[in-house]
Every structure is written in C-alpha cells, then in structure tokens.
Coordinates of C-alpha atoms and ligand atoms in Angstrom, one line a residue:
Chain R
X198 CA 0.0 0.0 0.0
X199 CA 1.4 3.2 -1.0
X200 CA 0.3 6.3 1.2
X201 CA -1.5 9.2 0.1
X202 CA 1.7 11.6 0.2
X203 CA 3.8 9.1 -2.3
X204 CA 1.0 8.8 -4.3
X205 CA 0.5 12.5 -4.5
X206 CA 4.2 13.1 -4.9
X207 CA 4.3 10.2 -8.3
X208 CA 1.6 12.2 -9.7
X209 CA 3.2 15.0 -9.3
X210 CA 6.3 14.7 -11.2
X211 CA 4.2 14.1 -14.8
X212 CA 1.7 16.5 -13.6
X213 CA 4.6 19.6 -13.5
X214 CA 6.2 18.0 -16.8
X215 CA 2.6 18.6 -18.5
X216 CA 2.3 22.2 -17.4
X217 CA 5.5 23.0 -18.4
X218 CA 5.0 20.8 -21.9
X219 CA 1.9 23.2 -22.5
X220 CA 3.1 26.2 -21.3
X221 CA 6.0 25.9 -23.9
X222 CA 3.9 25.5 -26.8
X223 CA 1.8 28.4 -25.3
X224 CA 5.1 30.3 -25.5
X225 CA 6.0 29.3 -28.9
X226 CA 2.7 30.3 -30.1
X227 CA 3.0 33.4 -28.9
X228 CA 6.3 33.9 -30.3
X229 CA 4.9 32.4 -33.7
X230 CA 2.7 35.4 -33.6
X231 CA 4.7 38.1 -32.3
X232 CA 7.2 37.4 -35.2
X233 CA 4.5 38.3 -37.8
X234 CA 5.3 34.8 -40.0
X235 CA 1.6 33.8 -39.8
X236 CA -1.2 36.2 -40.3
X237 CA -3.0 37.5 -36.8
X238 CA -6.3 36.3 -38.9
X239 CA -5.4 32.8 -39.4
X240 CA -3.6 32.5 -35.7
X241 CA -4.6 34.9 -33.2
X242 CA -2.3 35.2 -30.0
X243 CA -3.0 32.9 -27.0
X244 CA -4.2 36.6 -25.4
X245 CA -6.6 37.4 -27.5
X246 CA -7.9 33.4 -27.5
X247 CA -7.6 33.8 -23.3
X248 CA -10.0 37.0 -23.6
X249 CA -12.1 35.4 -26.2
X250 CA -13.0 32.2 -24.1
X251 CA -15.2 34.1 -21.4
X252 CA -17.2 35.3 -24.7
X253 CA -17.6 31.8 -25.8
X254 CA -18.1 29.9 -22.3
X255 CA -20.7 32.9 -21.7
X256 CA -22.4 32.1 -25.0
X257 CA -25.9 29.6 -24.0
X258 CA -25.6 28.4 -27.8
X259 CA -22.0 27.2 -27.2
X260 CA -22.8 25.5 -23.8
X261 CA -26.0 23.8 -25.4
X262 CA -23.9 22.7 -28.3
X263 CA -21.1 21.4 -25.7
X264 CA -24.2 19.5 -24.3
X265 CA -24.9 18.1 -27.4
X266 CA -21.2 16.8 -28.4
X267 CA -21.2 15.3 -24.8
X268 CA -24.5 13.4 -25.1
X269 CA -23.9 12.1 -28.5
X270 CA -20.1 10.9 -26.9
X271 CA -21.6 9.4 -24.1
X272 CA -24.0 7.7 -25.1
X273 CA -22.0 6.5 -28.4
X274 CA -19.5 4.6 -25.7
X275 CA -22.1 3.3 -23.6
X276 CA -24.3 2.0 -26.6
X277 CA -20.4 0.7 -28.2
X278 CA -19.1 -0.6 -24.6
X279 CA -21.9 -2.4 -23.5
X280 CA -22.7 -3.9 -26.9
X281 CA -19.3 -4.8 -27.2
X282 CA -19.0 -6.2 -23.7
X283 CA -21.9 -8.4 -24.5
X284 CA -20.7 -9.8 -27.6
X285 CA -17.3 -10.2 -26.4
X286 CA -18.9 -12.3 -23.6
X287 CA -20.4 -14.6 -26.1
X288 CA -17.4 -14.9 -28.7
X289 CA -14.9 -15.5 -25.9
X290 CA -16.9 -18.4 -24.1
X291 CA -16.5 -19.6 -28.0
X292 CA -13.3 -19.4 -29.5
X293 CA -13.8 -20.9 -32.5
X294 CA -16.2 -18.5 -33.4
X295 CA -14.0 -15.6 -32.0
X296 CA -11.0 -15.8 -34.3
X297 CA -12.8 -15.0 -37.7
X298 CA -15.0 -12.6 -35.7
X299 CA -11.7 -11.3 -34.8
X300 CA -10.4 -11.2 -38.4
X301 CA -13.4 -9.8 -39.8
X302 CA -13.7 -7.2 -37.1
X303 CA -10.0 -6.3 -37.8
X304 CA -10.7 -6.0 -42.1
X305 CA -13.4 -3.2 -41.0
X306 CA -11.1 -1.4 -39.3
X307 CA -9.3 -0.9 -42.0
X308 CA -11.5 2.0 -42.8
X309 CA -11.1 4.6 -41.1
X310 CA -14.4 6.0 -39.3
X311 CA -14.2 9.5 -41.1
X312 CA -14.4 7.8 -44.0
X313 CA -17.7 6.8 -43.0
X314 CA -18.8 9.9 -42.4
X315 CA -20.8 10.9 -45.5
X316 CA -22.4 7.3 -45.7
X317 CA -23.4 7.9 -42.1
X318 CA -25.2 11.3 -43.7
X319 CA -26.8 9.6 -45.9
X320 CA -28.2 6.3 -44.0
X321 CA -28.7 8.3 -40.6
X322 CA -28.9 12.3 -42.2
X323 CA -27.3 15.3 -39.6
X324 CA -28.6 14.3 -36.8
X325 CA -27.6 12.7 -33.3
X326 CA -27.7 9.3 -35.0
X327 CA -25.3 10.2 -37.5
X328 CA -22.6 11.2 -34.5
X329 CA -23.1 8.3 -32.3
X330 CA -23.3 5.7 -35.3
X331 CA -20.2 6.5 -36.9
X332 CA -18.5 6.8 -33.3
X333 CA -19.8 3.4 -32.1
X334 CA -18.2 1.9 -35.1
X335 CA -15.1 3.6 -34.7
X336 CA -14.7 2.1 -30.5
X337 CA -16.6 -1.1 -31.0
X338 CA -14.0 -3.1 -32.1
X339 CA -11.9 -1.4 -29.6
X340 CA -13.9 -2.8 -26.4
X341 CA -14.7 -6.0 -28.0
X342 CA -11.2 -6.7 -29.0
X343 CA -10.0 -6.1 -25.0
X344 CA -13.4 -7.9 -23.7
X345 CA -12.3 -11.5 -25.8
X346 CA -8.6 -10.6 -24.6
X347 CA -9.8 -10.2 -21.2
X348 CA -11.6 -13.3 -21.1
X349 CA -9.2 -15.4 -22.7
X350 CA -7.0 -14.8 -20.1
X351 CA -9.2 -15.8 -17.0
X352 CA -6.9 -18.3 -15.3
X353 CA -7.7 -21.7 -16.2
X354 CA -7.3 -23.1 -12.8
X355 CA -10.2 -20.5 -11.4
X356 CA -12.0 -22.1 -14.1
X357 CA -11.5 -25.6 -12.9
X358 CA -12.1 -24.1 -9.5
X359 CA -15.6 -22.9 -10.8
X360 CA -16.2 -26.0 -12.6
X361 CA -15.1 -28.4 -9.7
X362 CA -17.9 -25.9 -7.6
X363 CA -20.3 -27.0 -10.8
X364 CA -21.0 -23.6 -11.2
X365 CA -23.8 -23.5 -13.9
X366 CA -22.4 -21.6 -17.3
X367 CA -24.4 -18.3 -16.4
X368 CA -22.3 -18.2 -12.9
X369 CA -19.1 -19.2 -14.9
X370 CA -19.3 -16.0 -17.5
X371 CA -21.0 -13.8 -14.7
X372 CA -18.9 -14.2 -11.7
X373 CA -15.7 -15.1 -13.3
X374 CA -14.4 -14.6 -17.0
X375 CA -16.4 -11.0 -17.0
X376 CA -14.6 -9.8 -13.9
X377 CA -11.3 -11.7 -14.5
X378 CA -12.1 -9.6 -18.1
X379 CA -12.8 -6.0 -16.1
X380 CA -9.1 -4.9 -16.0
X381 CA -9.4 -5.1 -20.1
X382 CA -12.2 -3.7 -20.2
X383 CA -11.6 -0.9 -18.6
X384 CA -8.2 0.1 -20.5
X385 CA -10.3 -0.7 -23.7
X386 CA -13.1 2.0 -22.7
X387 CA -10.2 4.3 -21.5
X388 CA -8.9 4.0 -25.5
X389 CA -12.4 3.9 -26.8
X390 CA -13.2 7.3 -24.8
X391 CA -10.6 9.5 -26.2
X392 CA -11.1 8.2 -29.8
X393 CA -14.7 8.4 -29.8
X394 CA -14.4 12.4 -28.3
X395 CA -12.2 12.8 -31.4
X396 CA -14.9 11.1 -34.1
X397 CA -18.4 12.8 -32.6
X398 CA -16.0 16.2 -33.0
X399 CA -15.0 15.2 -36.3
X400 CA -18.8 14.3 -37.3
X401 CA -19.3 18.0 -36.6
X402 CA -17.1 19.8 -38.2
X403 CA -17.7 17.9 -41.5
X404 CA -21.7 18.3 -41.3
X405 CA -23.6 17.6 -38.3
X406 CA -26.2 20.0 -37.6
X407 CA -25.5 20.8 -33.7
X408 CA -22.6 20.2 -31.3
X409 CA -19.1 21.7 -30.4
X410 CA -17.3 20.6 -33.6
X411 CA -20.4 22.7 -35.8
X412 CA -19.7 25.8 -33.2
X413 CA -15.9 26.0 -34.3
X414 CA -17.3 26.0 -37.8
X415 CA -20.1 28.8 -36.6
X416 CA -17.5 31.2 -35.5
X417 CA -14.9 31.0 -38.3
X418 CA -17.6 31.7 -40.7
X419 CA -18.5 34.6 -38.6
X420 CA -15.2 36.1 -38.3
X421 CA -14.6 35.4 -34.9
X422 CA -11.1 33.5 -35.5
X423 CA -10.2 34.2 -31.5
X424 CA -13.2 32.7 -30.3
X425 CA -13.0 29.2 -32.8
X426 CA -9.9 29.0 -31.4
X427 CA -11.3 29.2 -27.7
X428 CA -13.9 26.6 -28.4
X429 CA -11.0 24.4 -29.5
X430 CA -9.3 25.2 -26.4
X431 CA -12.6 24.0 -24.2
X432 CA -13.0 20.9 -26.3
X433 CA -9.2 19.9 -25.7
X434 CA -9.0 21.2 -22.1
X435 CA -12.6 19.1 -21.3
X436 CA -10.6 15.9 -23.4
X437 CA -7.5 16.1 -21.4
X438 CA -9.4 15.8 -18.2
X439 CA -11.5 13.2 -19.6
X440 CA -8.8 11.2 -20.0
X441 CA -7.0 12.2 -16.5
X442 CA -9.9 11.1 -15.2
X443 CA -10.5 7.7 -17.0
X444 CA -7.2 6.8 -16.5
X445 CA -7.6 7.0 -12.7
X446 CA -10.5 5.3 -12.8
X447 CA -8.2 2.9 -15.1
X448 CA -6.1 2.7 -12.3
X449 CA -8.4 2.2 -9.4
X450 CA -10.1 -0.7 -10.9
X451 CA -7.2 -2.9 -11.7
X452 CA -5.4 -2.2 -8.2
X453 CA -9.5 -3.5 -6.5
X454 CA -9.6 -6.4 -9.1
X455 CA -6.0 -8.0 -8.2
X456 CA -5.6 -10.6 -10.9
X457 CA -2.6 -11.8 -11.3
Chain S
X32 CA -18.1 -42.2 -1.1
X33 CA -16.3 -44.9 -2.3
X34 CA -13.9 -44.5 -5.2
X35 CA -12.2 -46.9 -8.1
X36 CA -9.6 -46.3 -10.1
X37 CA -9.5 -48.6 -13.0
X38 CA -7.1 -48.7 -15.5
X39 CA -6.6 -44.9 -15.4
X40 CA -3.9 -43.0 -17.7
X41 CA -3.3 -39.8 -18.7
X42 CA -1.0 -38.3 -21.6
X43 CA -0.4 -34.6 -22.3
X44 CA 0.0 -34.4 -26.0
X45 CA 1.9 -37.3 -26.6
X46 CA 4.1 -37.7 -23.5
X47 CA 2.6 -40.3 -21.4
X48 CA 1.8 -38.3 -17.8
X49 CA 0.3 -41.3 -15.8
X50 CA 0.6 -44.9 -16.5
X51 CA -2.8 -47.0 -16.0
X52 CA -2.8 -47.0 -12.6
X53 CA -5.7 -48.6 -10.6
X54 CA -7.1 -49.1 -6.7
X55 CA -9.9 -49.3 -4.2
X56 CA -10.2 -46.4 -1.8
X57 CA -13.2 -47.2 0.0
X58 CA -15.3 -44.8 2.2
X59 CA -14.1 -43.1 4.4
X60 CA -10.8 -44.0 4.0
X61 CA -7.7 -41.8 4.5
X62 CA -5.3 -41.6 1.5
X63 CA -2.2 -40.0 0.8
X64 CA 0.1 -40.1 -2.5
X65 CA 3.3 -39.5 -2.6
X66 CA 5.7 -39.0 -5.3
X67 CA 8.5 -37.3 -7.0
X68 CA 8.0 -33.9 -8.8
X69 CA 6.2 -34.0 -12.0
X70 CA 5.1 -38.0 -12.0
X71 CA 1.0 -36.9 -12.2
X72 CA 0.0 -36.2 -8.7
X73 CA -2.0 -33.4 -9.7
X74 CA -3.0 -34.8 -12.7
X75 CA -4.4 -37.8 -10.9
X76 CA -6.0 -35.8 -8.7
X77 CA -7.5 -33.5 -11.3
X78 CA -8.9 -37.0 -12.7
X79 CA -10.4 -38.2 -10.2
X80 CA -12.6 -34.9 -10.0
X81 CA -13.7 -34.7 -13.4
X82 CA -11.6 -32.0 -14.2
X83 CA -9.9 -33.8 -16.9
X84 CA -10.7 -36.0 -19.3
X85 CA -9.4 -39.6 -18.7
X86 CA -6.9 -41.1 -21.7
X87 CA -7.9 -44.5 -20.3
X88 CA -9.5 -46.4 -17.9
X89 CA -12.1 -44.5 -15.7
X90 CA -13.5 -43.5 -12.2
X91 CA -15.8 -44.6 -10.4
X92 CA -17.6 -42.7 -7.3
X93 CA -20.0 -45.9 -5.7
X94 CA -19.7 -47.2 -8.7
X95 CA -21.2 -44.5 -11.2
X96 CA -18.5 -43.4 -13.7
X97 CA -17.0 -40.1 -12.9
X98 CA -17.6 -37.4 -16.7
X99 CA -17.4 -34.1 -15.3
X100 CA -17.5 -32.6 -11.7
X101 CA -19.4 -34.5 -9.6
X102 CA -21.8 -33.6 -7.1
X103 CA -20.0 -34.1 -3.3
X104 CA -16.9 -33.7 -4.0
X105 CA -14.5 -30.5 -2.7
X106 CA -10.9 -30.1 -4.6
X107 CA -8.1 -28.2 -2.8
X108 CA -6.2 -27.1 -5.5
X109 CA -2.1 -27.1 -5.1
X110 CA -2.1 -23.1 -6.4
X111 CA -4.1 -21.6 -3.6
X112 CA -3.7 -17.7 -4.9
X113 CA -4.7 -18.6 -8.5
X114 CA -8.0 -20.8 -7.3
X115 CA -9.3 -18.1 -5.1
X116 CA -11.5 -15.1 -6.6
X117 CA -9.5 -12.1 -5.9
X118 CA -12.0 -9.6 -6.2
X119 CA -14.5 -11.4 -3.6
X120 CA -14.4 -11.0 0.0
X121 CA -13.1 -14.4 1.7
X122 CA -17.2 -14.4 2.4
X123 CA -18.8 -14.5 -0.8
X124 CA -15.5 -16.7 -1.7
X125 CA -16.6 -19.7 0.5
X126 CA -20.4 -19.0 0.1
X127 CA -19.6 -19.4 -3.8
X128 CA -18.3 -22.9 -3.0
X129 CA -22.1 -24.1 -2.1
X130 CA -24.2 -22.4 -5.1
X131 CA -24.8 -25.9 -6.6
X132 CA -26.8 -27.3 -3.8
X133 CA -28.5 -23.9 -2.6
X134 CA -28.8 -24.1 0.9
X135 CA -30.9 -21.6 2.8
X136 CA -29.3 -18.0 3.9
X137 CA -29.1 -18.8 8.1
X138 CA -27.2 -22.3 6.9
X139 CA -25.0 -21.1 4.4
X140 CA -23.6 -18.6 7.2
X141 CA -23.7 -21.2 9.5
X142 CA -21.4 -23.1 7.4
X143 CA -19.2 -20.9 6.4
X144 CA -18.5 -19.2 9.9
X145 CA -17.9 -23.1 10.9
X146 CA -15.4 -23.8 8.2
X147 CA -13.5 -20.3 9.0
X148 CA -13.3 -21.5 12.6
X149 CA -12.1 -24.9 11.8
X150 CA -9.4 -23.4 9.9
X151 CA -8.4 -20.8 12.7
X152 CA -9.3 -17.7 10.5
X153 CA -12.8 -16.6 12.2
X154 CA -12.1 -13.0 11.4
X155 CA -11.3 -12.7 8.2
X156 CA -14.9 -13.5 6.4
X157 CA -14.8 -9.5 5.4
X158 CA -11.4 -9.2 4.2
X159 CA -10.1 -10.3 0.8
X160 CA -8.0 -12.9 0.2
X161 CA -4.9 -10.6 -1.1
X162 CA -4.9 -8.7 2.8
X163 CA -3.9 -12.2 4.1
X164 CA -0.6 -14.4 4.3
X165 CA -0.3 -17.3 1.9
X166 CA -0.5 -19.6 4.8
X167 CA -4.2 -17.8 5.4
X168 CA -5.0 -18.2 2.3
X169 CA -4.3 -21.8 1.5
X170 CA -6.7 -21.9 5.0
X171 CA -9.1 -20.0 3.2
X172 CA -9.2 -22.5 0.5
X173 CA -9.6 -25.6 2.9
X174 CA -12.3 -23.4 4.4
X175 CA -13.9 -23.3 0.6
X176 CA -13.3 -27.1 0.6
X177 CA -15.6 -27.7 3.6
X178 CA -18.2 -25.5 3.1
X179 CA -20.1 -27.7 0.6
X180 CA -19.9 -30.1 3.1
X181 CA -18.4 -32.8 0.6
X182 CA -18.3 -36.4 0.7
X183 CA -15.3 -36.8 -1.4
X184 CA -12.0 -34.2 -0.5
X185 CA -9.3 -34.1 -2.8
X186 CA -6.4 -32.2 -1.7
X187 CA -3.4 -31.6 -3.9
X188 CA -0.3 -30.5 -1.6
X189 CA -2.9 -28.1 0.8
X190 CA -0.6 -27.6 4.1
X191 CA 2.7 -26.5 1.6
X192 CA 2.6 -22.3 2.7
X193 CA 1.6 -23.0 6.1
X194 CA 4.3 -22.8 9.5
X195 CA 4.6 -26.2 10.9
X196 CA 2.5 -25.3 13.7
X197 CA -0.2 -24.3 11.4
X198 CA 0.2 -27.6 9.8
X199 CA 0.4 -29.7 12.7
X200 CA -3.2 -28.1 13.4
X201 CA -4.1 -28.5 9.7
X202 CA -3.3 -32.2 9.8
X203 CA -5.3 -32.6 13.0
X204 CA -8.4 -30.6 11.6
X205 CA -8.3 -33.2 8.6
X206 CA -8.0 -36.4 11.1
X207 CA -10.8 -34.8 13.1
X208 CA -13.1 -34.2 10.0
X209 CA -12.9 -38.0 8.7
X210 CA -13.9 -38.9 12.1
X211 CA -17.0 -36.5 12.2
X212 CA -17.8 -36.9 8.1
X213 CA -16.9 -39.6 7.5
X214 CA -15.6 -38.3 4.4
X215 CA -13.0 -40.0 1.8
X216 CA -10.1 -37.7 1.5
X217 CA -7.2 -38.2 -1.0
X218 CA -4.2 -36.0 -0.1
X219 CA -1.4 -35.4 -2.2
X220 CA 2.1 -34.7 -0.5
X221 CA 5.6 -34.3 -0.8
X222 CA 6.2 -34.5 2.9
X223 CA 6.9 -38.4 3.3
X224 CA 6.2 -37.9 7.6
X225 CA 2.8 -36.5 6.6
X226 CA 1.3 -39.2 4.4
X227 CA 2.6 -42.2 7.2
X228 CA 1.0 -39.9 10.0
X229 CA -2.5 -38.9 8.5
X230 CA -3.6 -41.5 5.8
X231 CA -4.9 -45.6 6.2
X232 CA -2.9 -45.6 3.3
X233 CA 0.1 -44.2 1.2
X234 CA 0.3 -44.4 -2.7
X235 CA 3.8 -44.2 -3.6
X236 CA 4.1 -42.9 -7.4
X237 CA 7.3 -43.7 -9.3
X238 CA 8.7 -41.0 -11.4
X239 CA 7.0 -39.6 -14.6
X240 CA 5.1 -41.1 -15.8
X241 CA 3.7 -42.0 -12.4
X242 CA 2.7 -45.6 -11.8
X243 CA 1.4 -47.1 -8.3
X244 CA 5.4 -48.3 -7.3
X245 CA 3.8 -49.2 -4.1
X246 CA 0.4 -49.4 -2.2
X247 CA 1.3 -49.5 1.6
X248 CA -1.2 -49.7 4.4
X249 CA -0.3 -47.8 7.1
X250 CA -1.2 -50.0 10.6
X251 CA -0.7 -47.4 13.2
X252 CA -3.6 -47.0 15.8
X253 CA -6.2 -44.5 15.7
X254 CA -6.5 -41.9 16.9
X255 CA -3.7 -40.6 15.8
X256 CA -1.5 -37.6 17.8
X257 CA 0.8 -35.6 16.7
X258 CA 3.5 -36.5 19.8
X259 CA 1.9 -40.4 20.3
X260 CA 2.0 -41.5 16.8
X261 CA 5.5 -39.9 15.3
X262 CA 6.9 -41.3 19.0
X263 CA 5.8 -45.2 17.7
X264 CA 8.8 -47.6 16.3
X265 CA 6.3 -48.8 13.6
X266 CA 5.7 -44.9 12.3
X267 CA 9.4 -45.0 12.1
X268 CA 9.8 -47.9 10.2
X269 CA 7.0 -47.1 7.8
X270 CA 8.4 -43.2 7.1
X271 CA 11.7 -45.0 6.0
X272 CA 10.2 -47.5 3.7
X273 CA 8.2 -44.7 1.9
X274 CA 11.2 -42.5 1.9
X275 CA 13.4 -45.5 0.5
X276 CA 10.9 -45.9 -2.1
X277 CA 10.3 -42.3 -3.0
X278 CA 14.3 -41.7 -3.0
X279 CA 15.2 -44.3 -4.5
X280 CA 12.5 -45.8 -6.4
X281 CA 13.0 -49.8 -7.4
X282 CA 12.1 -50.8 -10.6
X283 CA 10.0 -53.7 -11.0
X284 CA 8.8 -53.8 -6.7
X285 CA 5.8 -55.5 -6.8
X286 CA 2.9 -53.0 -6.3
Ligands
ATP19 N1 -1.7 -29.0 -18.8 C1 -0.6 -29.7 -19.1 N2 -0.1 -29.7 -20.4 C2 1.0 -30.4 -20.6 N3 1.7 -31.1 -19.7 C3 1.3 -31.1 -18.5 C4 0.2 -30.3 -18.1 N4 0.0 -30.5 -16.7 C5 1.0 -31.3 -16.3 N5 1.8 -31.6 -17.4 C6 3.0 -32.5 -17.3 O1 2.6 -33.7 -16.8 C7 3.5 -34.2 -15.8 C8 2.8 -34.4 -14.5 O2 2.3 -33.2 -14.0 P1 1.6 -33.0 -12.5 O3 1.3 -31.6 -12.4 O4 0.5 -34.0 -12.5 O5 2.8 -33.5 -11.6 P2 2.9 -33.5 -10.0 O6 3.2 -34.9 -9.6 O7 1.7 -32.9 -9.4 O8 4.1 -32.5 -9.7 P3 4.4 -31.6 -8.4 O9 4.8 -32.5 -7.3 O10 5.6 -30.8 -8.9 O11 3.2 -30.8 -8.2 C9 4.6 -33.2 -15.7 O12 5.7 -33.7 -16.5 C10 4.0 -31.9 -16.3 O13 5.0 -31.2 -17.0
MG20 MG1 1.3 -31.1 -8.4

C-alpha cells in the first residue's frame, strides 16, 4: 500500500512535466505570432484566445452545443461498450467463433471511421444518430477486442475451480471470465473514450447539424477566429481531463480487481 | 463415497503423464500419495474430480462413472492464490463454493463461519483474500473445501505455505473431520512424515510417468496424535520405507 503523500508526490512529477509541456507551446505560439510569420487572422495570440474564451463559455448556444457533443459521446460509448462487452462475452466463451470474428472485425477497421462519415449522412442524415453511429463503429471493435482478450486470459485453474464448484455456465461468465475480463475492459473504454471524443468532433465539423465541432465552424464563418480558437481550447481542455480522469478510474479498478 | 480407479492413464499431447494406474479407496478412508515432482500427482487428482478427461480407464464414485465434476466432492487445488476469486471477499469466496446445492441463507452462514473457525481464521470472512498471508490463504481455500460439506476431499499438496504449527493443526483438523464426516479424503504430499502420519494408506508414485510403485497400508492406531504416533517404532519404520521408495524408487517392486 502506497500512502497518500507518495501517491501524491508520483503524480506529481508528470503533472509539472505537463504544465510545463503546454506552457511551452503556449510560448512558442506566442512567439509564432509576435514574429508576424503567420497572419493574426489565421492565428490569433494565446491573449486574445484567453479573452475570447469568457465570450464563448458565456455564450448559452455554445454550452448547449457542448451539451450536445457530450450526449452524443456518451451515449456512443455506452451503446459501443456495452454492446461490445456483450458480444465479447459470447465470442470469448466460444473461440472458434471468436478468431474469424476477430479477423473480420480487424478487415473493418481498416476503414477509417471519417471515412464513413458521409455514408453515415446519408443512411442516418445530420442528426444525433449520425454522430453516435459513426462513433460506435469507430470504438466497437476497440472494447470487444479487450473484452475476448480479457476473457481469454481468465486463469484456467479458477475455471476448474468454478467447474469443480459445478457452477452452472451463467455463474461461470458472470462471476468469473467478466470480472477476470474487467481490468481489459476498462483500458479498452479508456482507448475507446478518447477516440470516440475525437470522431463525434470530427462528425461535426464535416456536417452535423448541432454540437461543439459545428460551433468551431459557426465562429470562423462569422469572423470570430479568437473565439474558434477558444472553443478548441474547451474541447481539448474538457478531453484532457476526460482522459485524467479515465485513467484513474483505469487505475483504481485494476489495483481492486488483483488478478494476477 | 467410495472411489475406483481402474485402469486410469493420462498423456499430455503425446508424452505419457500417468501410466494406467488402478485401486480401491473405500469410504471413508484416508489416503495419501506420494511421489516425486512431476510424476502426475496433480494430474491424478484432477482426474479423479472430473476436471480432466481420462486417456484411459475411468473413475468410479459408488460405482457411477466419474464425466465431469461430480456432485459431493470439494478439490483443494495445489495453487491456492490462483484458485481463489481475488476480487470477492473471503465471504462471498466460500459461500460461492455451495451455489450448486443452494442451501438456505441462516445455513449457508452457519457453514461458512464453521469452516472459518475450523481453519483458525474466524475473522477474516470481510477481508479479501490478497490482505492475508499465503499460509491464510491456503486456509481459506480448505475453508472453501468444507463448506459444501463434501463427501469426497481431494487435496493436492494443501498444508505447503503454512508454519509447521499451522500444519500440525491443519493435519489434526483433517484427522478430526474424517472422524466426524466420514468423508474420503485423497491428499497429495511431498512431505513423506505426513502421508505415514495422516492416511490408512500411502500411494507411492514412481517418477514420470507415475505408476502405483507401491500401495502400503499404514497400521498405526487410531486416533492418531501428533507427539503419540511420530513417538511409535512402527511410524518409524513405515516413514523410512516410503522415503526408501520415493528416493530411491526400485524398478519392478511389486505394487
Ligand atoms: N496442462 C498440461 N499440459 C501439458 N503437460 C502437463 C500439463 N499439466 C502437467 N503436465 C505435465 O505432466 C506431468 C505431471 O504433472 P503433474 O502436475 O501431475 O505433476 P505433480 O506430480 O503434481 O508434480 P508436483 O509435485 O511438482 O506438483 C509433468 O511432467 C508436467 O510437465
Ligand atoms: Mg502437483
């Protein structure tokens, strides 16, 4: 058991090494501007993007739309998670079928999801649907990949264990290969979090008709270069702590599962 | 519960784990096998609770053949911290142990507080089996053992991670549950002293691929104590003939 202060003080060390990672490129992009190479239209200085974020976190359109993109993410990796959990229950309690699931999951992949995107416009049109459909099937394969991973590892002699008990088959997947499969999980929705953020904001920005991504779009078509910027800067800063946050969760879960 | 071993034989792949090895353990009777590393211990003990699939021969439990895990009968497995469930309390770890014959709430508890004090751990139903020693939690899983109450116990090297003091208490707990059970127990053991002290009979293995080198009944008065029995000339005598054969094992002694 490590105490509270070492824990804190481990943390710490990446914690400072990320401040100063960001407040170097702040600098840099400062100095980018300041040195006149790129127009103040196209890149405005991180000033006038720090004085243009109160505007935009003020604005009730922008906080609806931030609404929006977080609905349509979270509901895109619970609906991908849990499907994905599900079937990677069933496929891993039958390997045979798993490994050309596997392959055929893996051939997909192969296209990326913004490639999708315009077929998703035209099957599911602008709406939420459109987001969440083309993010699901960008993490899907992500969770379901980690769920038959996790299972496939549950130690075989806790199986014999549960079989010697003469668990029935419901107890076996249940109260063994999914929580010997949790630690796996849980990195895969980690992954599958960031990556999904990424696709509903892409969605937007190439056509969905609410959301953060569309509000980036809003304000550089109204001139307002500073404040496109600043709504990038909310959708990165809200991402990073997403992830802080996962990751800890990440974290938690693996030291309370103690397989191994 | 009465088991037969006919014929049995196991091969991993095609290297030949156990040769056909048979024998009559009848009920209630106290047996112990002994053998070198590696000659099928476990993998006799995994077959005789339908954990494995038999090459040849088969199992008999009063007389119906053994396919699968049967009903009454507990395994203590030889890897204690990879049989337990981690993530479950030592609680719902034993109460897990009993789900295929569903007894009531007040009996279950009953049980399991019983088989927690019989192993010497009564406080540790809320903790997890990671917050204990690996002496506790070999106990734990003898608790687990006990808790369906099982006719049939099949221990594979259960008092290994325990102090000697623990063990001497172990070995007594065992003695003291034939005598109230009445249950068959098959313990497997490298500890030559502990198979002459605890079992009716020891099964010496030769090396892999094991084969019965020697059945030997042990004729030393019940009930057996810890000072009283290891004090008798005959427990002497009997230790050095199952260390002779385990050390050196003769090819050829008749079985
Ligand atoms: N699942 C397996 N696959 C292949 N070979 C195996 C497997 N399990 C055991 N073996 C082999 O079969 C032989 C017998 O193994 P077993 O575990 O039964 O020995 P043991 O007598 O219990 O040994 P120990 O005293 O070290 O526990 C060994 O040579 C081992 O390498
Ligand atoms: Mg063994």
């Amino acid at each position: 058991m490590t105490s509270t202060v070492e824990r804190m003080r481990a943390a710490a060390a990446p914690a400072a090494l990320g401040i100063a990672g960001v407040a170097l490129v702040v600098a840099a992009w400062a100095a980018l501007v300041a040195s006149g190479l790129v127009a103040e239209r196209s890149l405005p200085s991180p000033l006038a993007v720090a004085a243009a974020l109160p505007v935009v976190l003020g604005d009730p359109a922008f906080l609806a739309a931030l609404a929006d993109t977080g609905a349509a993410w979270l509901g895109a990796l619970a609906l991908a998670s849990s499907a994905a959990v599900l079937l990677g229950l069933m496929l891993g309690s039958a390997p045979w079928i798993a490994r050309p699931a596997l392959v055929a999951v893996s051939a997909l992949r192969s296209i990326p999801s913004t490639a999708l995107i315009p077929l998703a416009i035209l099957l599911f049109g602008l709406g939420a649907a459109m987001k969440v459909s083309v993010a699901v099937y960008a993490v899907l394969p992500i969770v379901l990949i980690n769920t038959i991973a996790g299972i496939a590892g549950t130690e075989p002699l806790r199986m014999a264990a549960a079989r010697s008990m003469r668990w029935p088959w419901w107890r076996r997947w249940l109260q063994l290969q999914l929580p010997s499969a949790v630690p796996s999980i849980v990195t895969g929705v980690r992954v599958a979090a960031g990556i999904a953020l990424v696709v509903v904001v892409s969605a937007e920005l190439l056509g969905a008709r609410s959301g953060a991504g569309l509000a980036v779009v809003q304000y550089q078509q109204a001139l307002r270069i500073d404040a496109a910027y600043a709504t990038v800067t909310v959708i990165g800063v809200l991402g990073a702590l997403l992830y802080a946050g996962l990751a800890l969760a990440e974290r938690r879960t693996i030291e309370r599962m103690r397989i191994g | 519960m009465e088991i037969t071993i006919e014929r049995l034989a196991k091969r991993y792949g095609d290297r030949p784990a156990l040769d056909p090895i048979s024998a009559r353990i009848g009920q209630g009777e106290f047996v112990a096998v002994v053998g070198p590393s590696g000659c099928g211990k476990s993998t006799l003990l995994m077959l005789l609770a339908g954990l494995l699939p038999a090459g040849e021969g088969r199992v008999l439990l009063d007389e119906v053949p053994v396919d699968g895990p049967p009903a009454g009968v507990s395994v203590v497995f030889q890897d204690y911290a990879r049989s337990l469930f981690p993530w479950l309390t030592v609680r719902r770890n034993l109460a897990l142990a009993a789900v295929a014959e569903r007894p009531a709430r007040a009996e279950l508890e009953h049980r399991i507080d019983r088989a927690l004090r019989s192993v010497g751990l009564p406080d540790t139903a809320a903790r997890f089996p990671w917050q204990l020693s690996g002496g506790q939690q070999q106990r734990v899983a003898i608790a687990r053992a006990l808790v369906a109450e099982p006719r049939v116990l099949l221990m594979d090297e259960p008092f290994a991670a325990v102090d000697a003091q623990t063990r001497a208490d172990l070995q007594d707990l065992v003695l003291r549950l034939r005598e109230e059970y009445g249950v068959t127990i098959v313990l497997v053991t490298h500890d030559v002293d502990e198979s002459v002290y605890l079992a009716d009979r020891v099964l010496v293995l030769s090396p892999a691929p094991g084969r019965v080198l020697r059945d030997l009944v042990v004729d030393l008065p019940a009930p057996r104590g810890q000072l009283v029995t290891k004090a008798l000339p005959r427990f002497a005598e009997l230790r050095a003939e199952v260390f002779r054969l385990v050390m050196r094992p003769v090819d050829g002694a008749a079985p």
